């Protein structure tokens, strides 16, 4: 049995990736990250960003609402201080980028092309920032143009990370036309938490993005729609906490999965998911992911 996944020449030892923004030094230190297919770094911007005021994370039953606002130290510091440590983690590293306009996305991609990251995940869908983010993710033309400009700049694999939209043919096709190698979805779902004590939002930044188990059914729906709408590999994200959750996305035809909130809860969540998928495949005598699709493939009714 093997769990290998290939995306345009890049081999991932298994389909489990750490999602952008949800792991830090603690995960790299305390978890055997080299057992994973890869990690996706926190979205980096051209200039440092302070992000949104606290509180930035608010827990609800079955999920969290976050409004980090893309806080990061900017590409220069990322390249000099953060990336070298992440690159030594023993698995594929994909860098996530977020721009305020097309020129920023292209410049970030150009700078990353010189590094050892295997790919670039283009964050077209962050709900917690005023400029960029969701604005692009909803517009097929912007998606096509941004991905195309990045494609003309880099040879690395490009993953287009899309927002939680159903009937997503237009945005998925736009990413494919632009030259993306894979589609990843979903990012967090726009959300609000209201305090009856203060009469204000519970979150410093006002609105936030919901993640965790609460969003898994929505994510499954969006991933299902995306798979119908593209021939590109689709990476499923949203509320994956266990191997069974990951297998649900793979059953739909997803090629890989990303684990976000699950890793915030327990740094070992993703490595446990790899173990669980291996155990399931071995028990069911499934050779690899394509034979899982064939043997168990999903039908709606
Ligand atoms: C605290 C936090 C920070 C995040 N930061 C980013 C980010 O920088 N870039 C990005 O593309 N997604 C970011 N995300 C979204 C996750 O990568 C993922 O798409 C989303 O949380 C859904 O997956 P999950 O339910 O497994 O967490 C963030 C999510 C959380 C909870």
Short mmCIF file of C-alpha atoms and ligand atoms in Angstrom, two decimals:
data_model
loop_
_atom_site.label_atom_id
_atom_site.label_comp_id
_atom_site.label_asym_id
_atom_site.label_seq_id
_atom_site.Cartn_x
_atom_site.Cartn_y
_atom_site.Cartn_z
CA UNK A 1 0.00 0.00 0.00
CA UNK A 2 1.19 3.51 -0.68
CA UNK A 3 -0.38 6.90 -0.13
CA UNK A 4 1.74 8.81 -2.64
CA UNK A 5 0.21 11.79 -4.41
CA UNK A 6 1.81 13.53 -7.39
CA UNK A 7 1.02 17.04 -8.50
CA UNK A 8 2.83 18.01 -11.71
CA UNK A 9 6.02 16.16 -10.93
CA UNK A 10 6.11 16.88 -7.19
CA UNK A 11 5.69 13.78 -5.03
CA UNK A 12 3.96 14.00 -1.67
CA UNK A 13 4.47 10.95 0.57
CA UNK A 14 0.82 11.06 1.61
CA UNK A 15 -2.23 13.29 1.07
CA UNK A 16 -2.13 15.09 4.44
CA UNK A 17 -0.94 18.71 4.61
CA UNK A 18 -0.91 21.29 7.38
CA UNK A 19 -3.17 24.20 6.41
CA UNK A 20 -1.92 27.76 6.22
CA UNK A 21 -2.03 29.85 9.38
CA UNK A 22 -2.74 27.03 11.79
CA UNK A 23 0.66 25.81 12.89
CA UNK A 24 3.68 27.41 14.44
CA UNK A 25 7.02 26.59 15.96
CA UNK A 26 5.35 24.40 18.60
CA UNK A 27 4.02 22.06 15.91
CA UNK A 28 7.39 21.89 14.15
CA UNK A 29 9.05 21.18 17.52
CA UNK A 30 6.68 18.70 19.10
CA UNK A 31 5.25 16.84 16.12
CA UNK A 32 6.91 14.56 13.59
CA UNK A 33 6.04 16.84 10.69
CA UNK A 34 8.25 14.75 8.36
CA UNK A 35 5.51 12.07 8.50
CA UNK A 36 3.16 14.43 6.62
CA UNK A 37 2.75 15.02 2.90
CA UNK A 38 3.69 18.65 3.42
CA UNK A 39 3.10 21.92 5.23
CA UNK A 40 1.67 25.20 3.98
CA UNK A 41 3.11 28.29 5.60
CA UNK A 42 1.09 31.22 7.01
CA UNK A 43 0.06 33.59 4.20
CA UNK A 44 2.83 36.10 3.71
CA UNK A 45 2.40 39.63 2.35
CA UNK A 46 4.93 41.97 0.76
CA UNK A 47 5.06 44.33 3.75
CA UNK A 48 4.73 43.35 7.43
CA UNK A 49 1.13 43.44 8.72
CA UNK A 50 0.11 43.96 12.32
CA UNK A 51 -3.24 42.28 11.73
CA UNK A 52 -6.48 42.93 13.57
CA UNK A 53 -6.93 43.98 17.22
CA UNK A 54 -7.55 41.28 19.85
CA UNK A 55 -9.42 39.15 20.66
CA UNK A 56 -8.51 37.37 17.44
CA UNK A 57 -9.93 33.95 18.18
CA UNK A 58 -13.38 33.21 19.61
CA UNK A 59 -14.44 29.66 20.36
CA UNK A 60 -17.97 28.47 19.58
CA UNK A 61 -19.42 24.97 19.95
CA UNK A 62 -17.72 22.86 17.26
CA UNK A 63 -15.47 25.56 15.86
CA UNK A 64 -13.60 28.81 16.16
CA UNK A 65 -14.07 32.23 14.63
CA UNK A 66 -10.78 33.92 13.87
CA UNK A 67 -9.91 37.39 12.76
CA UNK A 68 -6.14 37.42 12.59
CA UNK A 69 -6.15 39.85 9.65
CA UNK A 70 -3.13 38.23 7.98
CA UNK A 71 -0.69 39.35 10.69
CA UNK A 72 2.79 38.44 9.45
CA UNK A 73 6.27 39.86 9.38
CA UNK A 74 6.42 40.39 5.60
CA UNK A 75 8.27 38.51 2.87
CA UNK A 76 11.82 39.74 3.68
CA UNK A 77 11.72 38.52 7.28
CA UNK A 78 9.84 35.40 6.24
CA UNK A 79 12.65 34.49 3.81
CA UNK A 80 15.49 35.30 6.21
CA UNK A 81 14.11 34.25 9.62
CA UNK A 82 11.19 31.83 9.23
CA UNK A 83 11.47 29.82 6.04
CA UNK A 84 14.90 28.22 6.71
CA UNK A 85 13.58 26.56 9.89
CA UNK A 86 10.40 25.37 8.15
CA UNK A 87 12.40 24.01 5.19
CA UNK A 88 14.39 21.81 7.57
CA UNK A 89 11.23 20.00 8.76
CA UNK A 90 11.76 17.01 6.44
CA UNK A 91 8.74 17.31 4.17
CA UNK A 92 7.48 19.39 1.26
CA UNK A 93 6.96 23.06 2.05
CA UNK A 94 4.43 25.15 0.17
CA UNK A 95 4.37 28.91 0.73
CA UNK A 96 1.05 30.74 0.94
CA UNK A 97 0.91 34.25 -0.47
CA UNK A 98 -1.65 37.06 -0.14
CA UNK A 99 -1.52 40.29 -2.09
CA UNK A 100 -3.47 43.54 -2.07
CA UNK A 101 -3.24 43.63 -5.86
CA UNK A 102 -1.93 41.59 -8.75
CA UNK A 103 1.53 43.18 -8.70
CA UNK A 104 1.98 42.13 -5.07
CA UNK A 105 1.02 38.53 -5.77
CA UNK A 106 3.47 38.40 -8.68
CA UNK A 107 6.32 39.95 -6.69
CA UNK A 108 5.78 37.51 -3.80
CA UNK A 109 5.77 34.57 -6.20
CA UNK A 110 8.92 35.83 -7.92
CA UNK A 111 10.76 36.04 -4.60
CA UNK A 112 9.64 32.53 -3.61
CA UNK A 113 10.70 31.04 -6.94
CA UNK A 114 14.32 31.41 -5.76
CA UNK A 115 13.68 29.28 -2.64
CA UNK A 116 13.32 25.56 -1.97
CA UNK A 117 9.56 25.61 -1.46
CA UNK A 118 7.93 23.10 -3.82
CA UNK A 119 4.90 25.21 -4.52
CA UNK A 120 2.88 28.34 -3.94
CA UNK A 121 -0.63 28.41 -2.52
CA UNK A 122 -2.37 31.56 -3.65
CA UNK A 123 -4.71 32.78 -0.93
CA UNK A 124 -7.60 34.30 -2.88
CA UNK A 125 -10.05 33.97 -0.07
CA UNK A 126 -9.13 35.48 3.30
CA UNK A 127 -12.31 36.95 4.82
CA UNK A 128 -10.57 39.04 7.51
CA UNK A 129 -8.84 41.73 5.52
CA UNK A 130 -10.23 44.86 3.97
CA UNK A 131 -8.23 44.79 0.73
CA UNK A 132 -7.52 41.74 -1.43
CA UNK A 133 -8.75 38.51 0.11
CA UNK A 134 -12.37 37.73 -0.55
CA UNK A 135 -12.66 40.54 -3.08
CA UNK A 136 -10.56 38.53 -5.54
CA UNK A 137 -11.93 35.14 -4.60
CA UNK A 138 -15.44 36.00 -5.76
CA UNK A 139 -14.42 37.32 -9.17
CA UNK A 140 -13.47 34.81 -11.85
CA UNK A 141 -11.68 37.45 -13.96
CA UNK A 142 -9.44 38.53 -11.08
CA UNK A 143 -8.66 34.90 -10.24
CA UNK A 144 -7.77 34.11 -13.86
CA UNK A 145 -5.53 37.19 -14.16
CA UNK A 146 -3.74 36.67 -10.85
CA UNK A 147 -3.07 32.98 -11.44
CA UNK A 148 -1.97 33.62 -15.02
CA UNK A 149 0.50 36.32 -13.98
CA UNK A 150 1.93 34.04 -11.31
CA UNK A 151 2.08 31.17 -13.85
CA UNK A 152 4.12 33.41 -16.16
CA UNK A 153 6.52 34.14 -13.28
CA UNK A 154 7.15 30.80 -11.58
CA UNK A 155 7.75 27.18 -12.54
CA UNK A 156 6.73 25.85 -9.12
CA UNK A 157 3.35 24.23 -8.62
CA UNK A 158 0.53 26.70 -8.04
CA UNK A 159 -2.44 25.92 -5.81
CA UNK A 160 -5.40 28.30 -6.00
CA UNK A 161 -7.08 28.52 -2.57
CA UNK A 162 -10.70 29.47 -3.03
CA UNK A 163 -13.47 30.73 -0.75
CA UNK A 164 -16.49 28.70 0.40
CA UNK A 165 -18.73 29.14 -2.63
CA UNK A 166 -21.16 26.50 -3.91
CA UNK A 167 -21.82 26.05 -7.61
CA UNK A 168 -18.24 27.17 -7.97
CA UNK A 169 -17.74 26.35 -11.65
CA UNK A 170 -16.85 29.93 -12.60
CA UNK A 171 -14.12 30.44 -10.02
CA UNK A 172 -12.75 26.90 -10.34
CA UNK A 173 -12.58 27.17 -14.15
CA UNK A 174 -10.95 30.60 -13.86
CA UNK A 175 -8.17 29.15 -11.70
CA UNK A 176 -7.75 26.25 -14.13
CA UNK A 177 -7.67 28.58 -17.18
CA UNK A 178 -5.10 30.75 -15.42
CA UNK A 179 -2.76 27.78 -15.15
CA UNK A 180 -3.20 26.51 -11.57
CA UNK A 181 -1.97 22.97 -10.88
CA UNK A 182 -4.49 22.30 -8.10
CA UNK A 183 -7.50 23.82 -6.37
CA UNK A 184 -7.72 24.03 -2.57
CA UNK A 185 -10.93 24.83 -0.73
CA UNK A 186 -12.37 25.98 1.57
CA UNK A 187 -10.99 28.91 3.46
CA UNK A 188 -12.94 29.99 6.55
CA UNK A 189 -16.62 30.98 6.26
CA UNK A 190 -17.44 34.63 7.08
CA UNK A 191 -18.94 34.70 10.56
CA UNK A 192 -19.94 36.97 13.43
CA UNK A 193 -20.21 36.49 17.20
CA UNK A 194 -22.38 38.93 19.17
CA UNK A 195 -21.95 39.86 22.83
CA UNK A 196 -25.19 40.80 24.60
CA UNK A 197 -23.04 42.19 27.45
CA UNK A 198 -21.16 44.78 25.41
CA UNK A 199 -23.48 45.08 22.42
CA UNK A 200 -20.39 44.57 20.28
CA UNK A 201 -18.78 41.81 18.29
CA UNK A 202 -16.87 39.28 20.39
CA UNK A 203 -14.00 39.65 17.91
CA UNK A 204 -11.62 42.60 17.84
CA UNK A 205 -11.71 42.85 14.05
CA UNK A 206 -15.55 42.78 13.94
CA UNK A 207 -16.33 40.00 11.50
CA UNK A 208 -14.24 36.85 11.35
CA UNK A 209 -13.95 33.47 9.66
CA UNK A 210 -15.40 30.22 10.99
CA UNK A 211 -13.37 27.00 10.92
CA UNK A 212 -13.38 23.59 12.58
CA UNK A 213 -15.92 20.73 12.67
CA UNK A 214 -18.87 23.13 12.23
CA UNK A 215 -17.81 23.83 8.63
CA UNK A 216 -17.09 20.26 7.47
CA UNK A 217 -20.51 19.68 5.78
CA UNK A 218 -20.17 22.98 3.90
CA UNK A 219 -16.62 22.11 2.90
CA UNK A 220 -17.70 18.69 1.64
CA UNK A 221 -20.38 20.34 -0.48
CA UNK A 222 -17.94 22.89 -1.98
CA UNK A 223 -15.30 20.21 -2.61
CA UNK A 224 -17.89 17.97 -4.27
CA UNK A 225 -18.93 20.84 -6.57
CA UNK A 226 -15.30 21.69 -7.38
CA UNK A 227 -14.47 18.09 -8.28
CA UNK A 228 -17.37 18.04 -10.73
CA UNK A 229 -16.10 21.27 -12.28
CA UNK A 230 -12.41 20.56 -12.90
CA UNK A 231 -9.92 17.94 -13.96
CA UNK A 232 -7.30 19.43 -11.66
CA UNK A 233 -6.48 17.74 -8.35
CA UNK A 234 -8.69 19.16 -5.58
CA UNK A 235 -7.43 19.59 -2.03
CA UNK A 236 -10.19 19.41 0.59
CA UNK A 237 -10.07 21.65 3.67
CA UNK A 238 -12.56 22.27 6.46
CA UNK A 239 -13.22 20.69 9.83
CA UNK A 240 -11.00 17.66 9.33
CA UNK A 241 -10.17 16.40 12.82
CA UNK A 242 -9.90 12.62 12.32
CA UNK A 243 -8.87 10.07 9.70
CA UNK A 244 -12.56 9.35 9.03
CA UNK A 245 -13.13 13.04 8.22
CA UNK A 246 -10.16 12.98 5.82
CA UNK A 247 -11.44 9.77 4.19
CA UNK A 248 -14.81 11.45 3.53
CA UNK A 249 -13.05 14.11 1.42
CA UNK A 250 -10.90 11.50 -0.35
CA UNK A 251 -14.01 9.42 -1.06
CA UNK A 252 -15.53 12.39 -2.91
CA UNK A 253 -12.45 12.37 -5.13
CA UNK A 254 -10.23 14.89 -3.34
CA UNK A 255 -6.54 14.17 -3.98
CA UNK A 256 -5.30 15.63 -0.71
CA UNK A 257 -6.55 17.27 2.48
CA UNK A 258 -5.34 20.12 4.67
CA UNK A 259 -5.70 20.21 8.44
CA UNK A 260 -6.15 23.60 10.13
CA UNK A 261 -8.11 23.96 13.37
CA UNK A 262 -7.44 20.30 14.19
CA UNK A 263 -3.77 21.18 14.61
CA UNK A 264 -4.61 24.20 16.80
CA UNK A 265 -6.41 21.79 19.13
CA UNK A 266 -3.66 19.13 19.15
CA UNK A 267 -0.37 19.44 17.27
CA UNK A 268 -0.49 15.68 16.55
CA UNK A 269 -3.88 15.75 14.79
CA UNK A 270 -2.43 15.59 11.27
CA UNK A 271 0.09 12.83 12.02
CA UNK A 272 -2.70 10.82 13.70
CA UNK A 273 -4.77 11.27 10.54
CA UNK A 274 -1.94 9.82 8.41
CA UNK A 275 -1.77 6.81 10.77
CA UNK A 276 -5.54 6.37 10.67
CA UNK A 277 -5.71 6.46 6.86
CA UNK A 278 -2.92 3.86 6.68
CA UNK A 279 -4.75 1.61 9.15
CA UNK A 280 -8.01 1.93 7.21
CA UNK A 281 -6.36 1.18 3.84
CA UNK A 282 -4.55 -1.80 5.29
CA UNK A 283 -7.70 -3.20 6.98
CA UNK A 284 -9.75 -2.73 3.79
CA UNK A 285 -6.89 -3.97 1.60
CA UNK A 286 -6.85 -0.78 -0.45
CA UNK A 287 -3.64 -0.29 -2.45
CA UNK A 288 -3.65 3.45 -2.98
CA UNK A 289 -5.88 6.53 -3.29
CA UNK A 290 -7.02 5.91 -6.92
CA UNK A 291 -8.09 2.38 -5.99
CA UNK A 292 -10.02 3.84 -3.01
CA UNK A 293 -11.87 6.12 -5.47
CA UNK A 294 -12.64 3.12 -7.70
CA UNK A 295 -13.63 0.71 -4.94
CA UNK A 296 -15.63 3.07 -2.78
CA UNK A 297 -16.38 6.00 -5.12
CA UNK A 298 -19.14 8.39 -4.00
CA UNK A 299 -22.63 8.56 -5.46
CA UNK A 300 -25.18 11.11 -4.27
CA UNK A 301 -28.03 8.65 -3.74
C1 LIG B 1 -6.17 31.00 13.19
C2 LIG B 1 -6.30 30.78 11.72
C3 LIG B 1 -5.44 31.43 10.83
C4 LIG B 1 -5.55 31.21 9.45
N1 LIG B 1 -4.69 31.84 8.61
C5 LIG B 1 -4.75 31.55 7.26
C6 LIG B 1 -3.82 32.14 6.37
O1 LIG B 1 -2.90 32.89 6.74
N2 LIG B 1 -3.95 31.84 5.04
C7 LIG B 1 -4.91 30.98 4.57
O2 LIG B 1 -4.97 30.72 3.35
N3 LIG B 1 -5.80 30.40 5.41
C8 LIG B 1 -5.73 30.67 6.73
N4 LIG B 1 -6.62 30.07 7.58
C9 LIG B 1 -7.64 29.16 7.03
C10 LIG B 1 -7.20 27.69 7.13
O3 LIG B 1 -6.01 27.44 6.39
C11 LIG B 1 -8.32 26.75 6.63
O4 LIG B 1 -8.60 27.02 5.28
C12 LIG B 1 -9.62 26.93 7.43
O5 LIG B 1 -9.34 27.16 8.80
C13 LIG B 1 -10.54 25.71 7.31
O6 LIG B 1 -9.91 24.54 7.74
P1 LIG B 1 -10.08 23.94 9.24
O7 LIG B 1 -11.55 23.83 9.52
O8 LIG B 1 -9.36 22.63 9.20
O9 LIG B 1 -9.42 24.92 10.15
C14 LIG B 1 -6.55 30.31 8.96
C15 LIG B 1 -7.40 29.66 9.86
C16 LIG B 1 -7.30 29.88 11.22
C17 LIG B 1 -8.23 29.15 12.17
#
